Every structure is written in C-alpha cells, then in structure tokens.
XYZ file of C-alpha atoms in Angstrom:
595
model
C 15.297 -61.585 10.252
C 11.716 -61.765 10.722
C 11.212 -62.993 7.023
C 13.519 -65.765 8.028
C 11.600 -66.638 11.271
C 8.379 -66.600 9.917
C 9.459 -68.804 6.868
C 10.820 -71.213 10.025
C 7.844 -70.809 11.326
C 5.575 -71.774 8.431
C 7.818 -74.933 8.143
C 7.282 -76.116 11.015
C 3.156 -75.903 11.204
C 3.291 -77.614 8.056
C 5.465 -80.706 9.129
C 3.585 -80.538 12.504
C 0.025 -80.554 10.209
C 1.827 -84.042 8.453
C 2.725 -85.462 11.137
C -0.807 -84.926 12.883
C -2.815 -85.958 9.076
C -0.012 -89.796 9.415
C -1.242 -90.651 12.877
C -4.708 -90.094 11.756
C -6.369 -94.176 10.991
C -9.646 -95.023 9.044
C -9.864 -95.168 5.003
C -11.714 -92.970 2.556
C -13.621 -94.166 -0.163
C -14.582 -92.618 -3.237
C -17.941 -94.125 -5.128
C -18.438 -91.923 -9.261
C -20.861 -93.989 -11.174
C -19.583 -97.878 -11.473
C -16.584 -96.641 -10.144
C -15.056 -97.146 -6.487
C -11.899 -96.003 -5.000
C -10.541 -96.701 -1.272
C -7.395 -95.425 0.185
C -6.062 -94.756 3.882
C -6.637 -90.594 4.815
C -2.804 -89.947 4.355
C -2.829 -91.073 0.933
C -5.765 -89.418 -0.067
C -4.452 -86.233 1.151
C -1.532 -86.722 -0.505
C -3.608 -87.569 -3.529
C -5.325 -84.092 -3.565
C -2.274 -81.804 -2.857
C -0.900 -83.641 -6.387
C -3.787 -82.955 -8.223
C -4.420 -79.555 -7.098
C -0.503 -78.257 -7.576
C -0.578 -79.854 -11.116
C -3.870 -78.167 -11.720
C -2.218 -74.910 -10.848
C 0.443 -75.919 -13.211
C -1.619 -76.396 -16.076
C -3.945 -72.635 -15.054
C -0.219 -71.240 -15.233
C 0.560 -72.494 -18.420
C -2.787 -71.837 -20.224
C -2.773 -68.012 -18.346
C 1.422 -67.651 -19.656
C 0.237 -68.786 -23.213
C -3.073 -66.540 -23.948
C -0.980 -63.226 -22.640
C 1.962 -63.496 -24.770
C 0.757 -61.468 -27.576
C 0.092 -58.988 -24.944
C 3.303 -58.821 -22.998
C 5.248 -59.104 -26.525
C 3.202 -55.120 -27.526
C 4.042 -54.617 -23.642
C 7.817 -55.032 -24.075
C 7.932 -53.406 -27.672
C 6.123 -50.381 -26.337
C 8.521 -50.188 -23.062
C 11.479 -50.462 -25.475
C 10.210 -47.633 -27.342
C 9.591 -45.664 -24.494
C 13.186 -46.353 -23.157
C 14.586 -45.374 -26.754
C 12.495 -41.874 -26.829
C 13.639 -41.155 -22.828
C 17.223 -41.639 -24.221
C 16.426 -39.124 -26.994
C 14.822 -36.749 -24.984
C 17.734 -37.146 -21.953
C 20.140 -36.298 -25.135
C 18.486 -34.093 -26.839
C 17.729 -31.611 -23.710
C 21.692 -32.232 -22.951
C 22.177 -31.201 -26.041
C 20.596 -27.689 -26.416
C 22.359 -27.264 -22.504
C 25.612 -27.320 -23.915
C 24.536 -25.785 -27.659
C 24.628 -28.187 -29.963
C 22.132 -27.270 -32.155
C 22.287 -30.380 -34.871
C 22.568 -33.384 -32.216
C 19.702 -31.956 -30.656
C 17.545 -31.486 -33.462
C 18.762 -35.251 -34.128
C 17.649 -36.399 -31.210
C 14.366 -34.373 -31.082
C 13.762 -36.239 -34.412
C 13.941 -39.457 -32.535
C 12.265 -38.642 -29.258
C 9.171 -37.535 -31.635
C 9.274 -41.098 -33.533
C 9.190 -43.385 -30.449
C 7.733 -41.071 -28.065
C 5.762 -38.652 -30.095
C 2.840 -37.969 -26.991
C 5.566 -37.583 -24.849
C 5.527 -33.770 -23.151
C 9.192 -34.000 -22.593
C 9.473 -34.786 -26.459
C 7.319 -31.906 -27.388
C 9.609 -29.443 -24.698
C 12.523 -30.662 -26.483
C 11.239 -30.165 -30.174
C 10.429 -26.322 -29.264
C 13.454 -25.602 -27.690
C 15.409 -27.450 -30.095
C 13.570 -25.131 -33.341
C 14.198 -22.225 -30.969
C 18.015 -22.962 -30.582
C 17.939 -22.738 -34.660
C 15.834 -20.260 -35.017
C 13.450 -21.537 -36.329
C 10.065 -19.503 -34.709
C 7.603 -21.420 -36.887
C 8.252 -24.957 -35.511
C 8.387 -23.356 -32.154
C 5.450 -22.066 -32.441
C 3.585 -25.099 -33.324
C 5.107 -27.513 -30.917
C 4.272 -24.700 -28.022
C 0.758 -24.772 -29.431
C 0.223 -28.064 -29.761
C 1.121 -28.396 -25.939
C -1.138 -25.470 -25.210
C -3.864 -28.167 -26.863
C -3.186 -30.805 -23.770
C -4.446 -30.706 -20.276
C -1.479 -31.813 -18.983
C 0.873 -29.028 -20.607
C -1.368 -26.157 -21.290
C 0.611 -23.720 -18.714
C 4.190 -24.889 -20.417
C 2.243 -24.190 -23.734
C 1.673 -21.316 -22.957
C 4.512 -20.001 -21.705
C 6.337 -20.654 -24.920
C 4.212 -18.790 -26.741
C 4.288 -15.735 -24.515
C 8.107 -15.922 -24.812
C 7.876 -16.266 -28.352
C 5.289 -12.825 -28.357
C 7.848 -11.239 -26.593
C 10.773 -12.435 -28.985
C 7.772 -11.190 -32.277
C 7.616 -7.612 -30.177
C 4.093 -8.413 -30.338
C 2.927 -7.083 -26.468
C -0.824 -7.206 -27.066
C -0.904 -11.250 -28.038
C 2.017 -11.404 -24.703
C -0.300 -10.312 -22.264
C -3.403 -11.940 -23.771
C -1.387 -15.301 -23.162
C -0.232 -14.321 -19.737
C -4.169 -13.103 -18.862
C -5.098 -16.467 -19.728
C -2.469 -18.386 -17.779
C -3.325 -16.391 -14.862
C -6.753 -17.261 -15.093
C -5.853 -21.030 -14.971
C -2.867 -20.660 -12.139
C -3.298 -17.366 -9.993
C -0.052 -18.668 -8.761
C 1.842 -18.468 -11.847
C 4.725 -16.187 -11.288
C 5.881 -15.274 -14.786
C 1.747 -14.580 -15.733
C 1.306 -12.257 -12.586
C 4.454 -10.543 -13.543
C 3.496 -10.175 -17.047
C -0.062 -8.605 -16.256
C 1.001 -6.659 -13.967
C 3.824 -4.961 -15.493
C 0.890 -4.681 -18.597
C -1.664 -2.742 -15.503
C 1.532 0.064 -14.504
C 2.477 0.587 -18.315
C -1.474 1.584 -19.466
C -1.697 3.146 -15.927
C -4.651 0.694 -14.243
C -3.596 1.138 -10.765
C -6.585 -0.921 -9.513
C -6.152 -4.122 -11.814
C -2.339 -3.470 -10.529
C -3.380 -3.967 -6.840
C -5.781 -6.482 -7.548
C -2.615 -8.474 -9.168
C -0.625 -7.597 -6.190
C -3.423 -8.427 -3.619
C -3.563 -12.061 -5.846
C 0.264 -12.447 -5.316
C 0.419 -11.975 -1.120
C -2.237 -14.458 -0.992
C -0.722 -16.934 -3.235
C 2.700 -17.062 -1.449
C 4.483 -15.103 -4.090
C 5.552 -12.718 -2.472
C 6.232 -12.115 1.448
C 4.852 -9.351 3.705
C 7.985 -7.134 3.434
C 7.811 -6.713 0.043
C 3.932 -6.296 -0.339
C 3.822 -3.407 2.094
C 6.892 -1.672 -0.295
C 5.321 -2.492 -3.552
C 1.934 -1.655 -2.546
C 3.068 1.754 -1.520
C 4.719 2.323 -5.048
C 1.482 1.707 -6.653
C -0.645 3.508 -4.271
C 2.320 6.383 -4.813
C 1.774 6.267 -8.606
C -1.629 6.491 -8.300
C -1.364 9.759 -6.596
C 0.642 11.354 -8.792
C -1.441 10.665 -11.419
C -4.559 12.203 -9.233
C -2.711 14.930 -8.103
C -4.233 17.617 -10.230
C -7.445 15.687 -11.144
C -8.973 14.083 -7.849
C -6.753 15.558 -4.803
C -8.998 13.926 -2.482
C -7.959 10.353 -3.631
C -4.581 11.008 -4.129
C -4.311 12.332 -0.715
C -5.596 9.160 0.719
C -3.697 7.134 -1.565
C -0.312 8.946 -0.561
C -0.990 8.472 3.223
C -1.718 5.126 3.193
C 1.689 4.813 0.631
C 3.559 6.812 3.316
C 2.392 4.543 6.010
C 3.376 1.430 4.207
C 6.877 2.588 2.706
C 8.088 5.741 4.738
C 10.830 5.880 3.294
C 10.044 5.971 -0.230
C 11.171 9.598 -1.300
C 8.254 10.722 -3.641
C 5.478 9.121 -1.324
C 7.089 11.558 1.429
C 7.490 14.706 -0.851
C 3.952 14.215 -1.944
C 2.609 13.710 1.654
C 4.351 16.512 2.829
C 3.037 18.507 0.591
C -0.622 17.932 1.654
C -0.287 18.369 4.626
C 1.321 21.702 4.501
C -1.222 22.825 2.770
C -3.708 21.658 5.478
C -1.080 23.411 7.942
C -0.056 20.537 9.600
C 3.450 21.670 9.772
C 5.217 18.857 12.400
C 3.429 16.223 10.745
C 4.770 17.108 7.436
C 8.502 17.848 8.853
C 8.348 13.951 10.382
C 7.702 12.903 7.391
C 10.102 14.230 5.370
C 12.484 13.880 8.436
C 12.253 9.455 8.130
C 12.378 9.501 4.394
C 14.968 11.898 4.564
C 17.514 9.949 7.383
C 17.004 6.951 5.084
C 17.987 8.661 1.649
C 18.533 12.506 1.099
C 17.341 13.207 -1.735
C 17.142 16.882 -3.148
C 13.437 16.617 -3.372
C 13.329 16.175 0.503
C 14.838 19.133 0.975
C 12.942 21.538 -1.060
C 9.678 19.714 0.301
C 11.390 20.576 3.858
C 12.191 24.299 3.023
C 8.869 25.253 1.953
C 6.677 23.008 4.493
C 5.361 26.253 5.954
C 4.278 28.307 3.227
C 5.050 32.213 3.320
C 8.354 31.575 5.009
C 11.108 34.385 3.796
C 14.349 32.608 2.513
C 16.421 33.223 5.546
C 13.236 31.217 8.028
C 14.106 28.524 4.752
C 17.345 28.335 5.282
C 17.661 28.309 8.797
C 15.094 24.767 8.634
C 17.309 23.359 5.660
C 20.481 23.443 8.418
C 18.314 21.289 10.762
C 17.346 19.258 8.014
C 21.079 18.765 6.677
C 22.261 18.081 10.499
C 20.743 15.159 10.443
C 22.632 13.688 7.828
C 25.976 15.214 8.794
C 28.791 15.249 6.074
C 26.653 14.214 3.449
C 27.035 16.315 -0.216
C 22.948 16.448 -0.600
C 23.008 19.031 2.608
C 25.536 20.969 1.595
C 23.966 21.507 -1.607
C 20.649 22.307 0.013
C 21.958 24.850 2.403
C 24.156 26.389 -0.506
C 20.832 26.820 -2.115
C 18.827 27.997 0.295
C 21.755 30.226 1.536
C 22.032 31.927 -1.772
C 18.142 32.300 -2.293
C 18.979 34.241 1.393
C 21.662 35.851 0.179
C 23.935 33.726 2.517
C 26.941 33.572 0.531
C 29.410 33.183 3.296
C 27.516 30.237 4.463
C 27.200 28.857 0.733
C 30.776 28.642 0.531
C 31.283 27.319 3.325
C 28.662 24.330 2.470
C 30.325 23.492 -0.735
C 33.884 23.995 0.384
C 34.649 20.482 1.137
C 33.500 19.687 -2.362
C 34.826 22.016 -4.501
C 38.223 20.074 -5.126
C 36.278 17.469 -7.016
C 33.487 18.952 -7.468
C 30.226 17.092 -9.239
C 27.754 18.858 -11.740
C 25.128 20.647 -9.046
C 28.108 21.799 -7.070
C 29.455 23.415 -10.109
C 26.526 25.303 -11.302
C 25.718 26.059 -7.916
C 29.228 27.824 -7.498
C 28.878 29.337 -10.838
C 25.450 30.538 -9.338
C 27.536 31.813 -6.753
C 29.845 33.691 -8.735
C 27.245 35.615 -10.350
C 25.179 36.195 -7.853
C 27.433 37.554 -5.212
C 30.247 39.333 -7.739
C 28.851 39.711 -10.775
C 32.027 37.949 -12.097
C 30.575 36.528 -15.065
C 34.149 34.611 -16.347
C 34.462 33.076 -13.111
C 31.282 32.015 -13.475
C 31.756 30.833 -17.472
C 34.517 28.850 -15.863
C 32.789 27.356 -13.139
C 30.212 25.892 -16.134
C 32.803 24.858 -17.866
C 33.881 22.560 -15.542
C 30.617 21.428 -14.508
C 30.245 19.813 -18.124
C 33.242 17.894 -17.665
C 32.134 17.071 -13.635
C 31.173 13.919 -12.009
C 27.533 13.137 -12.541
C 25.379 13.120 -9.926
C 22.852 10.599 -8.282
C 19.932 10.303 -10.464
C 16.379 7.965 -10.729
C 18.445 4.758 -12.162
C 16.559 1.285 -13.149
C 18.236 -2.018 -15.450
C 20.912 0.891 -16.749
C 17.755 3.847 -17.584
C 18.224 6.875 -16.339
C 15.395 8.690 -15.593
C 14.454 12.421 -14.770
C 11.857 11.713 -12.356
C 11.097 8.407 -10.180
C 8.996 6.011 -12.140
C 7.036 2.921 -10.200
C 8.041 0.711 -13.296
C 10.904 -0.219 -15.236
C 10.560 0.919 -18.583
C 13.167 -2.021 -19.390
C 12.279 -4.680 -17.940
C 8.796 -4.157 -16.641
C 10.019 -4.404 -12.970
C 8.317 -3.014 -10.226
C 9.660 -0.742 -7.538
C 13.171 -0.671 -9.701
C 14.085 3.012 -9.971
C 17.011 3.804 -7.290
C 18.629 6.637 -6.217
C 22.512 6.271 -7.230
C 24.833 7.213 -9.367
C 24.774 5.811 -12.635
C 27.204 3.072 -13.975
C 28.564 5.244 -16.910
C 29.246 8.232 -14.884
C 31.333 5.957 -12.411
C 35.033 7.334 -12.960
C 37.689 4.612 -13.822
C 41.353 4.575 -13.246
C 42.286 4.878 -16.743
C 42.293 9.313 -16.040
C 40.880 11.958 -13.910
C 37.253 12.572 -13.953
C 37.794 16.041 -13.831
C 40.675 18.059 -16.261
C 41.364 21.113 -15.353
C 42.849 23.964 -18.534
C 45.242 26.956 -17.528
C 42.124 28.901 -18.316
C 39.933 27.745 -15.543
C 43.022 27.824 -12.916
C 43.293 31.346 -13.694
C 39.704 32.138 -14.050
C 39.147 30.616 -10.469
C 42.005 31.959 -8.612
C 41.712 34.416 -5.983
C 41.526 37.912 -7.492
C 44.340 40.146 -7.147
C 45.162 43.116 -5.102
C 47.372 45.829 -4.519
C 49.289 44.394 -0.841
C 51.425 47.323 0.583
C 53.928 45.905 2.939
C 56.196 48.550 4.890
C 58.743 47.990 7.742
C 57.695 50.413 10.959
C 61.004 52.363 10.475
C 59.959 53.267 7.239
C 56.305 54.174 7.754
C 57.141 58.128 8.288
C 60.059 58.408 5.864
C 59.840 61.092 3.246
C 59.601 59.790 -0.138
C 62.995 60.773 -1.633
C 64.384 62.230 -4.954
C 64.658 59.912 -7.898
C 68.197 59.603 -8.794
C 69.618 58.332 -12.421
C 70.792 55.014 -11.166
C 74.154 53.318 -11.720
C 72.764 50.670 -13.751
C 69.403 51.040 -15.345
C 66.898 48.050 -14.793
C 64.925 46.998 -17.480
C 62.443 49.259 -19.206
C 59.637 46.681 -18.477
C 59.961 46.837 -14.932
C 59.509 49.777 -12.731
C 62.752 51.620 -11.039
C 62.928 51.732 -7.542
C 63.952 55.331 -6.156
C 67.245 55.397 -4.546
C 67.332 56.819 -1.062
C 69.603 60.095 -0.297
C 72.843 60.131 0.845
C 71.443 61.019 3.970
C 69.369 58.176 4.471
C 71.532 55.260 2.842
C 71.027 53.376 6.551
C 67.306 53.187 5.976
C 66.044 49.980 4.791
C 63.148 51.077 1.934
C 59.277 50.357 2.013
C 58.293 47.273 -0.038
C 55.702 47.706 -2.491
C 53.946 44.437 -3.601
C 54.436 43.558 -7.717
C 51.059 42.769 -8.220
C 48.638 45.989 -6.846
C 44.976 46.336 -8.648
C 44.628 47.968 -11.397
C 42.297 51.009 -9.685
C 45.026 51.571 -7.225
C 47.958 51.575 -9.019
C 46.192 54.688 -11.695
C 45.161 56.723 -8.775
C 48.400 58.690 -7.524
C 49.581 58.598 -4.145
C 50.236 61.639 -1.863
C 53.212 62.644 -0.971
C 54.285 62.437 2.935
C 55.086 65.099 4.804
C 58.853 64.890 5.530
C 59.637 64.072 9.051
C 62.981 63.514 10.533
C 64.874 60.305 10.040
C 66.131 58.373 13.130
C 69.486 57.864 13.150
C 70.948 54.542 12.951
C 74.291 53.115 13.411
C 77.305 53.118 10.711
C 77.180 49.180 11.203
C 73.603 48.430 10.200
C 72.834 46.001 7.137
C 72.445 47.750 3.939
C 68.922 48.468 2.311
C 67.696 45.071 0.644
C 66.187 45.712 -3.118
C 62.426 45.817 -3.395
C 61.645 42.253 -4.400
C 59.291 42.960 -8.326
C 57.325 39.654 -7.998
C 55.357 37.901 -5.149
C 54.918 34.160 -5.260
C 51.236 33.426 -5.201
C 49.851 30.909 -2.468
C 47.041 30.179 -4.369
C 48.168 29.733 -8.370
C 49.771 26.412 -8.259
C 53.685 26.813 -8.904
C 53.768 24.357 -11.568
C 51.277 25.355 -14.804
C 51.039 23.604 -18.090
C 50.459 26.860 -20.340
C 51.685 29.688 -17.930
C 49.822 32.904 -18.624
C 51.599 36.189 -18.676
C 51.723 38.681 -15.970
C 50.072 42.278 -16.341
C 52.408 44.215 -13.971
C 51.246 48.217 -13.796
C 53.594 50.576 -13.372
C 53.337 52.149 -9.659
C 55.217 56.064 -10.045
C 55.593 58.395 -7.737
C 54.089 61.849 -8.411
C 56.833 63.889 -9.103
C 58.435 60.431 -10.608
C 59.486 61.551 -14.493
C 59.831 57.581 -15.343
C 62.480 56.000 -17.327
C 64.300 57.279 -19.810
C 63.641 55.542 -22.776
C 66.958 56.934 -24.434
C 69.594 55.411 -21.447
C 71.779 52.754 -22.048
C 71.417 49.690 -23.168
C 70.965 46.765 -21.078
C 71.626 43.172 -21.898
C 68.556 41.773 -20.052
C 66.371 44.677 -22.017
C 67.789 43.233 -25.023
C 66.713 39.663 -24.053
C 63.602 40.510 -22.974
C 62.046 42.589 -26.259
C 61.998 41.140 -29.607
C 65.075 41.788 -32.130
C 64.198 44.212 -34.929
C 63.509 42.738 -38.686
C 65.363 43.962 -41.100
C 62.967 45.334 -43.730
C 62.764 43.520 -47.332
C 62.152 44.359 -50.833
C 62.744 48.415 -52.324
C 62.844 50.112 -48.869
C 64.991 47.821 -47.774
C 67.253 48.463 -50.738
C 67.068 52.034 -50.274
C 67.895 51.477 -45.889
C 71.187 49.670 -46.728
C 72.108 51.865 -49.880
C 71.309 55.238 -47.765
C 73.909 53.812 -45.023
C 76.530 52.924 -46.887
C-alpha cells in the first residue's frame, strides 16, 4: 500500500514538474563552433531527457556485452554447484538409510563438481567408512583436518577412527588438540578427561572439569556430584600415602555429594579416628537414608573404636531403624548380632527373608548354623542354596560389575557411572524360579526332631501294665503297644509321639510306682490305639523324593519285645522284601535236599 502511494505520488510531481517546465516562455540557444541551434525551453528539455535515456541505453548495452563471458563462468559454476549439492543431499541420504553403493556414487559426483566443498569431503569419509574402507576415511578426515574451516570435524573423524584402530594414545593426542582449539568441545573434554581418571591425574581431571562448568557444559548440579567423585578418588588413592590430603579432599567430596557412599565411609572414618564421633554418625546417617549400603553400616558399627560387639550392635539397630524394612539392615544387625552372639535377634532380622533368600542372607544363615549349633549339614545346606540364590546389589556401570566403587567406567570412560543395584543378569525371569530347592536341603533345613510325650491327665499316674501276647501281632517294624489289664480296659492309654530323639529313646524309662486306678463307668468310650506317626507342621506334605523315616524303638524295661517267631502277618509280608531263591550248585542241592 505504501509502495502504491508513493509510486502515485512520484507520478504526480512529475506531471506537476511538466506542466510547470510548458508554461515556462523564452527560447534557448545553443552556439558549438559555426554551429547554432534555437528551440523554445520545453523542447529543449524534452531534447535532453531523449538523449540522456538513449545514452543510458547504449551504457546498458556496452556494460551487458563486456560481462557476458563472466556471467556465462558465473552460471556454469552455479550449475555445478547445484549438481554437487544434489550429490551431497543424496549421497548423505544415502548412508542414512545404508546404501552403501548409491552413496559412494554420489560421493563420486559431489567430489567432481564440488570437490572444495566440506559437505563433499563429510560425505566421502562417511561414505569409505560405511564400506569399510579406513584408508579413504582416513584421508578425507585428514584432509579436512588441513582447512580452517573444518579442522574440528577433521578431527573428530580421526579420533573416531583411533578409537575404531584401538589405538588410545593417537585418540587422546587428537582430542588434546581439539580441546586446545575449542575448550567447549564436548566429545574432546570427554575424551581427555576420561584419559586423566584412567592414568589417575586427578588434577588435570579437575582442571577438565573446572574448563567444562565454565564453558556451559555442564550445569551446577552435576559439577558439585562429579567434582566430589574425583575429589573421592583422589582420596582413596592418598589414603595410605598422604592422609593429610586425602582427608581434605574427602571433606570437601562429602560436602559436595553427601550422599555418595564411599566419600561418607571414608569421611567417617577420619573422623573417628580424630574422635569426632556425632560428626562421623551424621555422616554416615545422610549417605546412609539415601542408599544403604553395607559399607555404611560397618563404617557405622565401628565409628567409636574399642566398642565390644554388643555397644556395635545395639548402634547398627539405630542405624537400620532408619531405613525400616529394608534387607541391607537386616543383614547388618544379623551380623553384628552374631559377632554379639545375638542369635535370637539374627533370626529374627533375616526371618522375613529367608523364604527367598539372596546370597549374603544365605551365608549369613549358614554362618548362623555353625555358629550357634555347630550343625555343620545345615549349614552345607544353607551354602548350597546360597550358590543357586538371588544375587545381590553390587558396584554396576554400562553392564560391569565391579567389586569395589570405581569413579570411571571402565567401558565406556563415563564418569560418576558405577551404581548400586542389582545387576541385569542376576534379574530373575518368569521362565522358572530363581531359587530350586532338592529334598536334601528341605530335610537338611527342617526343624530338628524330638522326642514329644503327650499323656491325657487320667493317665499321668497309671501303672505301666504287663505286656500281653496280642490278638493280632502288628508288624515287626513297628513297635507293639502294651495292652492294658483286664482291670483297667476303661482307661484310655498314654500317647507316645512316633518320632522321639534318638538320646531319649536309648535311655530307659523308670517304672511308676503303681497307684490306684479311678474308676470309671461301664459306658465310657473304649481306649483309642496309640497313633505310630505324627504329621509334621514343618516338612511340607507334598515331597518330590520322600526320604525315609528312622523310627527307634521306645520299650519298656521289663518289655521282652517281639517275637520274631509269631505269626505271619500280611502287612509284614508287604512291607520286607521277598526272599531270592538261590542259583547255580547250592541251589541245586536246596531243591534236591527238599524233595
């Protein structure tokens, strides 16, 4: 719109200037050597717009004709340029999708028209690196190192190609160098500094890390944590050479990341030696309500040194309170509790854990075992299972499982990786139990057995009476019940359990002194048989391989047994093995002598 009014605008001044130049009277005369010329104003104005348009004319024309050679290498060199930007648009389409031999095509043609290209050189790497080819890669990465413009991309394709040769010494020469020409360079600070934590230089590590706040790599948050796993490191490594450094080093870690676990053991530990016992507890105490770890725990246990175990395990409970329900203070007061000889309370610590138990909880209730019994095949069990237990949390970076906490990934170079967790391949899956328990380890952890004499209160004065031969003999491998007299056929008899200890049931039992029977109606119920087996509670009723029963034999004193030559008894029969006829010449002479 205000294009349009201004063009208006224009018009009009101009007709306005014509109209003023026609009303203007008097002549102008032009006087060039014999020559004379005299025409009215309008006309000579007129005159001299003609000649000077036509003069432009002819400048444009003369100007059009001496460039032409000019735009002509213009328009051939634009044409070139717009077939190499089609190549290289191709070609890096190409190696997106894979196609190794339309982009090597089309690198071909990006480097004939548009061979100073960068994008053409980019694409001629990647396309030799798509084949394979580490030679060609290699140069066209170098020859971009060469330019001003490129020298970071340069080099960054020969670092990766270092990497790919396993050759780390010529990888972080490259990434020293890119550093030095970008601080900011992510990849090259990465690079160096993963190079300063794996040859231990703590101090070109912080520098790095220092380099990387102040460039905007990295925000606040995770320089205070990172720092702190350096400065950690560093003390670790100082522990046992320069104790003053790693002590400062550790406090200013634990003041940066408090919860880190091995900056708070470490801490902890220095200043329980300088008797500082509440500061050390609050440290362990924040590290410990972010992550229990084991460490924690011991560190907690022995903050005050020349403690006896039961002062240890009475600060592990506050410890584990803290964390309530959690498995890593149960196992520290099971520990502590059988240092103190606690084994109530270490039973009770790992009884919510026993039914799927992992690998410490295990070997700590095979500890257990031991240690308070001296059952040593309770204990053989209880290892047994722990090799076939869940795994427990471990020091876990990119898959590595570690024994100890490491600042670095020894994968990936990554700092601050290492994690307290479980690791991936010990994660149970649906396709079985993580734990299978045998008939052996059912029985070896079942409640031991003992002798369990039950008696009615009618019958706890009774006489023991006579054995008499019975009507029908019960099998020889169970034990016979005596019969009560005729005298005493209305009282019901004592119940002996099946299953009595072995040291009991050898050790004979005195006899009571007789005592007068009460006497009880003719219409009472008659005496119930003494049941031979007791169902166990605690052996589960159905067992793949069930194991045979040891039942002793409990006998009276003046008991003379069974007789061995009674009558037969079908269920005797079925219960003991049929006798083999003997072969060969005594044979022969067995069936001969009875005929």
């Amino acid at each position: 719109m205000i294009r349009i009014i201004l063009f208006l605008l224009l018009i009009a001044l101009g007709a306005a200037g014509a109209a003023w130049i026609a009303e203007q009277t008097g002549d102008v005369a032009l006087s060039w050597g014999g020559y004379r010329a005299q025409m009215t104003l309008p006309v000579f104005v007129l005159a001299l717009g003609i000649v000077i348009v036509a003069a432009m004319m002819m400048w444009a024309i003369l100007r059009g004709v001496w460039r032409t050679p000019q735009r002509l290498r213009r328009n051939r060199r634009e044409r070139r340029q717009a077939r190499g930007r089609h190549a290289i648009t191709q070609g890096l389409l190409a190696i997106g999708h894979g196609d190794s031999s339309a982009a090597r095509m089309h690198a071909d043609a990006a480097r004939k028209h548009a061979a100073h290209d960068p994008l053409a050189l980019l694409l001629h790497a990647q396309s030799a690196q798509l084949d394979g080819d580490r030679e060609g890669a290699q140069r066209a990465f170098r020859a971009m190192a060469e330019r001003e413009d490129t020298r970071l991309l340069g080099l960054r394709g020969l670092f990766i190609e270092a990497q790919r040769a396993d050759d780390p010494v010529a990888a972080v020469m490259l990434a020293e160098e890119a550093l030095k020409l970008s601080p900011s360079s992510s990849w090259a600070s990465h690079a160096v500094l993963g190079f300063c934590c794996a040859k231990g230089d703590w101090a070109g590590a912080l520098k790095i890390l220092d380099n990387n706040q102040s460039a905007g790599l990295i925000d606040k948050a995770t320089y205070r944590r990172q720092r702190g796993v350096l400065l950690t490191a560093r003390a670790l490594e100082l522990e046992k050479v320069d104790r003053d450094m790693a002590r400062e080093s550790v406090m200013e870690a634990v003041k940066l990341a408090p919860t880190l676990v091995p900056a708070a053991v470490l801490a902890s530990k220095f200043e329980s030696e300088a008797h500082q016992v509440r500061r050390s507890m609050r440290l362990v105490e924040a590290a410990w309500l972010a992550q229990p770890h084991p460490d924690l725990a011991d560190a907690y246990s022995h903050v005050k040194l020349g403690d006896s175990a039961r002062q240890r395990l009475v600060r592990v409970e506050t410890l584990a309170a803290k964390a309530p329900g959690h498995i890593e203070g149960a196992l520290a007061i099971a520990r502590a509790a059988i240092d103190a000889s606690e084994f109530g309370k270490a039973r009770e610590a790992l009884a919510p854990f026993i039914n799927q138990p992992t690998q410490r909880v295990a070997l700590l209730m095979a500890e257990l075992e031991r240690t308070e019994h001296g059952d040593s095949g309770r204990a053989r069990a209880w290892t047994l299972r722990a090799v076939r237990a869940l795994h427990d949390p471990a020091w876990t970076a990119d898959g590595y499982v570690s024994d100890r906490w490491r600042p670095v990934s020894p994968v990936t170079g990554r700092l601050d990786a290492f994690q307290w967790q479980t690791p991936v391949a010990a994660l149970p899956s649906d396709k079985g139990p993580a734990i299978e328990s045998s008939p052996f380890e059912e029985a070896m952890l079942a409640t031991p057995r003992r002798a369990v004499v039950i008696a009615p209160p009618e019958a706890a004065n009774e006489p023991v009476a006579e054995p008499v031969a019975p009507n029908k003999p019960e099998p020889s491998a169970a034990p016979v019940a005596p019969e009560p007299s005729a005298a005493q056929d209305n009282t019901p008899p004592a119940s002996v359990a099946a299953e009595p200890a072995p040291a009991e049931a050898s050790r004979p039992e005195p006899a009571a002194e007789p005592t007068p029977a009460p006497q009880k109606p003719a219409e009472s119920t008659p005496p119930q048989p003494a049941p031979l087996f007791r169902s166990r509670k605690d052996i589960p009723k159905a067992v793949p391989a069930p194991i045979p029963a040891v039942i002793p034999l409990v006998r009276a004193p003046d008991d003379p047994g069974v007789d061995e030559d009674g009558p037969a008894d079908e269920f005797a029969e079925q219960i003991g093995t049929p006798k083999a006829q003997a072969g060969g010449w005594r044979g022969f002479l067995s069936r001969w002598g009875g005929n």
